[in-house]
CSV table of N, CA and C in Angstrom, one decimal:
chain,number,residue,atom,x,y,z
F,1,MET,N,0.9,-1.2,0.0
F,1,MET,CA,0.0,0.0,0.0
F,1,MET,C,0.9,1.2,0.0
F,2,PRO,N,0.5,2.2,-0.8
F,2,PRO,CA,1.4,3.4,-0.9
F,2,PRO,C,1.4,4.3,0.5
F,3,ASP,N,2.5,5.0,0.7
F,3,ASP,CA,2.6,5.9,1.7
F,3,ASP,C,1.6,7.0,1.5
F,4,PRO,N,0.6,7.2,2.4
F,4,PRO,CA,-0.3,8.3,2.2
F,4,PRO,C,0.3,9.8,2.2
F,5,GLU,N,1.5,9.9,2.7
F,5,GLU,CA,2.2,11.2,2.6
F,5,GLU,C,2.7,11.4,1.1
F,6,ARG,N,2.7,10.4,0.4
F,6,ARG,CA,3.2,10.5,-1.1
F,6,ARG,C,2.1,10.4,-2.1
F,7,CYS,N,0.9,10.7,-1.6
F,7,CYS,CA,-0.3,10.5,-2.5
F,7,CYS,C,-1.2,11.7,-2.3
F,8,ILE,N,-2.0,11.9,-3.3
F,8,ILE,CA,-3.1,12.8,-3.2
F,8,ILE,C,-4.4,11.9,-3.2
F,9,ASN,N,-5.5,12.5,-2.6
F,9,ASN,CA,-6.7,11.7,-2.7
F,9,ASN,C,-7.7,12.4,-3.6
F,10,VAL,N,-8.1,11.7,-4.5
F,10,VAL,CA,-9.0,12.3,-5.6
F,10,VAL,C,-10.3,11.4,-5.4
F,11,LEU,N,-11.3,11.9,-4.9
F,11,LEU,CA,-12.5,11.3,-4.7
F,11,LEU,C,-12.4,9.9,-4.0
F,12,GLY,N,-11.5,9.7,-3.2
F,12,GLY,CA,-11.3,8.5,-2.4
F,12,GLY,C,-10.3,7.5,-3.0
F,13,THR,N,-9.6,8.0,-4.1
F,13,THR,CA,-8.6,7.2,-4.8
F,13,THR,C,-7.3,7.8,-4.5
F,14,ARG,N,-6.3,7.1,-4.2
F,14,ARG,CA,-5.0,7.5,-3.9
F,14,ARG,C,-4.3,7.6,-5.3
F,15,ILE,N,-3.6,8.8,-5.6
F,15,ILE,CA,-2.8,9.0,-6.7
F,15,ILE,C,-1.5,9.3,-6.2
F,16,SER,N,-0.5,8.5,-6.7
F,16,SER,CA,0.9,8.9,-6.3
F,16,SER,C,1.5,10.1,-6.8
F,17,ILE,N,2.3,10.8,-5.9
F,17,ILE,CA,2.9,12.0,-6.3
F,17,ILE,C,4.2,11.7,-7.0
F,18,VAL,N,4.1,11.5,-8.3
F,18,VAL,CA,5.4,11.0,-9.1
F,18,VAL,C,5.4,11.6,-10.4
F,19,ASN,N,6.5,11.5,-11.1
F,19,ASN,CA,6.6,11.8,-12.5
F,19,ASN,C,7.4,10.6,-13.1
F,20,MET,N,7.7,10.7,-14.4
F,20,MET,CA,8.2,9.6,-15.0
F,20,MET,C,9.6,9.1,-14.3
F,21,GLN,N,10.4,10.1,-14.0
F,21,GLN,CA,11.8,9.9,-13.4
F,21,GLN,C,11.6,9.2,-11.9
F,22,THR,N,10.8,9.9,-11.2
F,22,THR,CA,10.6,9.3,-9.7
F,22,THR,C,9.9,8.0,-9.7
F,23,ALA,N,9.0,7.6,-10.7
F,23,ALA,CA,8.4,6.3,-10.7
F,23,ALA,C,9.3,5.3,-11.2
F,24,ILE,N,10.3,5.6,-12.2
F,24,ILE,CA,11.3,4.7,-12.6
F,24,ILE,C,12.2,4.3,-11.4
F,25,GLU,N,12.6,5.4,-10.7
F,25,GLU,CA,13.6,5.2,-9.6
F,25,GLU,C,12.9,4.4,-8.5
F,26,GLU,N,11.6,4.6,-8.2
F,26,GLU,CA,11.0,3.7,-7.2
F,26,GLU,C,10.9,2.3,-7.6
F,27,ILE,N,10.5,2.1,-8.9
F,27,ILE,CA,10.3,0.8,-9.4
F,27,ILE,C,11.6,0.0,-9.4
F,28,SER,N,12.7,0.8,-9.7
F,28,SER,CA,14.0,0.2,-9.7
F,28,SER,C,14.4,-0.3,-8.4
F,29,THR,N,14.0,0.3,-7.3
F,29,THR,CA,14.4,0.0,-5.9
F,29,THR,C,13.6,-1.3,-5.7
F,30,TRP,N,12.4,-1.4,-6.2
F,30,TRP,CA,11.6,-2.6,-5.9
F,30,TRP,C,12.3,-3.8,-6.5
F,31,ILE,N,12.7,-3.6,-7.7
F,31,ILE,CA,13.4,-4.7,-8.5
F,31,ILE,C,14.7,-5.1,-7.7
F,32,ASN,N,15.4,-4.2,-7.2
F,32,ASN,CA,16.7,-4.5,-6.5
F,32,ASN,C,16.3,-5.2,-5.1
F,33,SER,N,15.2,-4.9,-4.6
F,33,SER,CA,14.9,-5.5,-3.2
F,33,SER,C,14.4,-6.9,-3.3
F,34,ASN,N,14.1,-7.4,-4.5
F,34,ASN,CA,13.6,-8.8,-4.7
F,34,ASN,C,12.3,-9.1,-4.0
F,35,LYS,N,11.6,-8.0,-3.6
F,35,LYS,CA,10.3,-8.3,-3.0
F,35,LYS,C,9.2,-8.5,-4.0
F,36,THR,N,8.5,-9.6,-3.9
F,36,THR,CA,7.5,-9.8,-5.0
F,36,THR,C,6.1,-9.4,-4.6
F,37,GLY,N,5.2,-9.4,-5.5
F,37,GLY,CA,3.9,-9.1,-5.3
F,37,GLY,C,3.5,-7.6,-5.4
F,38,ARG,N,4.4,-6.8,-5.9
F,38,ARG,CA,4.0,-5.3,-6.0
F,38,ARG,C,3.4,-5.1,-7.3
F,39,TYR,N,2.5,-4.0,-7.4
F,39,TYR,CA,1.9,-3.7,-8.6
F,39,TYR,C,1.6,-2.2,-8.7
F,40,VAL,N,1.5,-1.7,-10.0
F,40,VAL,CA,1.3,-0.4,-10.3
F,40,VAL,C,0.0,-0.2,-11.0
F,41,CYS,N,-0.9,0.8,-10.7
F,41,CYS,CA,-2.1,1.1,-11.4
F,41,CYS,C,-1.7,2.4,-12.2
F,42,VAL,N,-2.2,2.5,-13.4
F,42,VAL,CA,-2.2,3.7,-14.3
F,42,VAL,C,-3.5,4.3,-14.3
F,43,THR,N,-3.7,5.5,-13.7
F,43,THR,CA,-5.1,6.0,-13.4
F,43,THR,C,-5.3,7.4,-13.9
F,44,GLY,N,-6.3,7.6,-14.7
F,44,GLY,CA,-6.7,9.0,-15.1
F,44,GLY,C,-8.1,9.2,-14.5
F,45,VAL,N,-8.9,10.2,-15.1
F,45,VAL,CA,-10.1,10.6,-14.7
F,45,VAL,C,-11.1,9.4,-14.7
F,46,HIS,N,-11.0,8.6,-15.7
F,46,HIS,CA,-12.1,7.4,-15.9
F,46,HIS,C,-11.8,6.5,-14.8
F,47,GLY,N,-10.5,6.1,-14.5
F,47,GLY,CA,-10.3,5.2,-13.4
F,47,GLY,C,-10.8,5.7,-12.0
F,48,VAL,N,-10.6,7.0,-11.8
F,48,VAL,CA,-10.9,7.6,-10.6
F,48,VAL,C,-12.5,7.5,-10.4
F,49,MET,N,-13.2,7.9,-11.5
F,49,MET,CA,-14.7,7.8,-11.5
F,49,MET,C,-15.2,6.3,-11.3
F,50,GLU,N,-14.5,5.4,-11.9
F,50,GLU,CA,-14.9,4.0,-11.7
F,50,GLU,C,-14.6,3.6,-10.2
F,51,SER,N,-13.5,4.1,-9.7
F,51,SER,CA,-13.2,3.7,-8.3
F,51,SER,C,-14.3,4.4,-7.4
F,52,PHE,N,-14.7,5.6,-7.6
F,52,PHE,CA,-15.7,6.3,-7.0
F,52,PHE,C,-17.0,5.5,-6.9
F,53,ARG,N,-17.3,4.9,-8.0
F,53,ARG,CA,-18.6,4.1,-8.2
F,53,ARG,C,-18.5,2.7,-7.6
F,54,ASN,N,-17.3,2.1,-7.7
F,54,ASN,CA,-17.2,0.8,-7.4
F,54,ASN,C,-16.1,0.5,-6.3
F,55,ALA,N,-16.5,-0.1,-5.1
F,55,ALA,CA,-15.6,-0.2,-4.0
F,55,ALA,C,-14.4,-1.2,-4.4
F,56,GLU,N,-14.7,-2.2,-5.1
F,56,GLU,CA,-13.7,-3.2,-5.5
F,56,GLU,C,-12.6,-2.6,-6.3
F,57,ILE,N,-12.9,-1.8,-7.3
F,57,ILE,CA,-12.0,-1.1,-8.1
F,57,ILE,C,-11.2,-0.2,-7.3
F,58,ARG,N,-11.9,0.6,-6.4
F,58,ARG,CA,-11.2,1.5,-5.5
F,58,ARG,C,-10.1,0.8,-4.6
F,59,LYS,N,-10.6,-0.3,-4.2
F,59,LYS,CA,-9.7,-1.2,-3.4
F,59,LYS,C,-8.4,-1.6,-4.1
F,60,ILE,N,-8.5,-2.0,-5.3
F,60,ILE,CA,-7.5,-2.3,-6.2
F,60,ILE,C,-6.5,-1.1,-6.3
F,61,HIS,N,-7.1,0.1,-6.6
F,61,HIS,CA,-6.3,1.2,-6.9
F,61,HIS,C,-5.5,1.6,-5.5
F,62,ASN,N,-6.3,1.6,-4.4
F,62,ASN,CA,-5.7,2.1,-3.2
F,62,ASN,C,-4.7,1.1,-2.5
F,63,ASN,N,-4.8,-0.1,-3.0
F,63,ASN,CA,-3.8,-1.1,-2.5
F,63,ASN,C,-2.6,-1.3,-3.4
F,64,ALA,N,-2.6,-0.6,-4.5
F,64,ALA,CA,-1.5,-0.7,-5.4
F,64,ALA,C,-0.3,0.0,-4.6
F,65,ASP,N,0.9,-0.5,-5.0
F,65,ASP,CA,2.1,0.0,-4.4
F,65,ASP,C,2.4,1.5,-5.0
F,66,MET,N,1.9,1.7,-6.3
F,66,MET,CA,2.0,2.9,-6.9
F,66,MET,C,0.7,3.1,-7.8
F,67,CYS,N,0.1,4.2,-7.7
F,67,CYS,CA,-1.1,4.6,-8.6
F,67,CYS,C,-0.8,5.8,-9.4
F,68,VAL,N,0.0,5.7,-10.6
F,68,VAL,CA,0.5,6.8,-11.2
F,68,VAL,C,-0.5,7.6,-12.0
F,69,PRO,N,-0.4,8.9,-12.1
F,69,PRO,CA,-1.4,9.8,-12.8
F,69,PRO,C,-1.2,9.6,-14.3
F,70,ASP,N,-2.3,9.4,-15.0
F,70,ASP,CA,-2.4,9.2,-16.4
F,70,ASP,C,-3.3,10.2,-16.9
F,71,GLY,N,-2.7,11.3,-17.4
F,71,GLY,CA,-3.5,12.4,-18.0
F,71,GLY,C,-3.2,13.7,-17.2
F,72,MET,N,-3.5,14.8,-17.9
F,72,MET,CA,-3.3,16.1,-17.3
F,72,MET,C,-4.1,16.4,-16.2
F,73,PRO,N,-5.5,16.0,-16.2
F,73,PRO,CA,-6.3,16.4,-15.0
F,73,PRO,C,-5.8,16.0,-13.7
F,74,MET,N,-5.2,14.7,-13.6
F,74,MET,CA,-4.6,14.3,-12.4
F,74,MET,C,-3.3,15.1,-12.0
F,75,THR,N,-2.6,15.5,-13.0
F,75,THR,CA,-1.4,16.3,-12.8
F,75,THR,C,-1.9,17.7,-12.4
F,76,TRP,N,-2.9,18.2,-12.9
F,76,TRP,CA,-3.3,19.5,-12.4
F,76,TRP,C,-3.8,19.6,-11.0
F,77,LEU,N,-4.6,18.5,-10.7
F,77,LEU,CA,-5.0,18.3,-9.2
F,77,LEU,C,-3.8,18.2,-8.3
F,78,GLY,N,-2.8,17.5,-8.7
F,78,GLY,CA,-1.7,17.4,-7.9
F,78,GLY,C,-1.0,18.8,-7.6
F,79,ARG,N,-0.9,19.5,-8.7
F,79,ARG,CA,-0.3,20.8,-8.7
F,79,ARG,C,-1.2,21.8,-7.8
F,80,ILE,N,-2.5,21.7,-7.9
F,80,ILE,CA,-3.4,22.5,-7.1
F,80,ILE,C,-3.1,22.2,-5.6
F,81,TYR,N,-2.8,20.9,-5.3
F,81,TYR,CA,-2.6,20.4,-3.9
F,81,TYR,C,-1.2,21.0,-3.5
F,82,GLY,N,-0.5,21.5,-4.4
F,82,GLY,CA,1.0,22.0,-4.1
F,82,GLY,C,2.1,21.1,-4.5
F,83,HIS,N,1.9,20.1,-5.1
F,83,HIS,CA,3.0,19.1,-5.5
F,83,HIS,C,3.5,19.5,-6.9
F,84,LYS,N,4.4,20.4,-7.0
F,84,LYS,CA,4.9,20.9,-8.3
F,84,LYS,C,5.5,19.8,-9.2
F,85,THR,N,6.1,18.8,-8.6
F,85,THR,CA,6.8,17.8,-9.4
F,85,THR,C,6.0,16.6,-10.0
F,86,ILE,N,4.7,16.6,-9.6
F,86,ILE,CA,3.8,15.5,-10.2
F,86,ILE,C,3.6,15.8,-11.7
F,87,ASN,N,3.6,14.7,-12.4
F,87,ASN,CA,3.3,14.7,-13.8
F,87,ASN,C,2.8,13.4,-14.2
F,88,ARG,N,2.1,13.3,-15.4
F,88,ARG,CA,1.6,12.1,-15.8
F,88,ARG,C,2.7,11.1,-16.2
F,89,VAL,N,2.4,9.9,-16.0
F,89,VAL,CA,3.5,8.9,-16.3
F,89,VAL,C,3.2,8.0,-17.5
């Protein structure tokens, strides 16, 4: 489950505060740690809305080790929340 301090909450869905570079760096550390069972969700507005409507989808998104922003609306929200480095992945 992602660190809540490194996520924004969009209608109950955690979106990771990452960009392409930080996502690659984080995933590289996972590979080097040999810990299995990690997964990444790629989520834009549609995914957030489906998560809002469906608790099972929301659970999948929120339990992902990383839920990366896919699309500019997620990026804009992250920046509104004050996270200047967030960008779509």
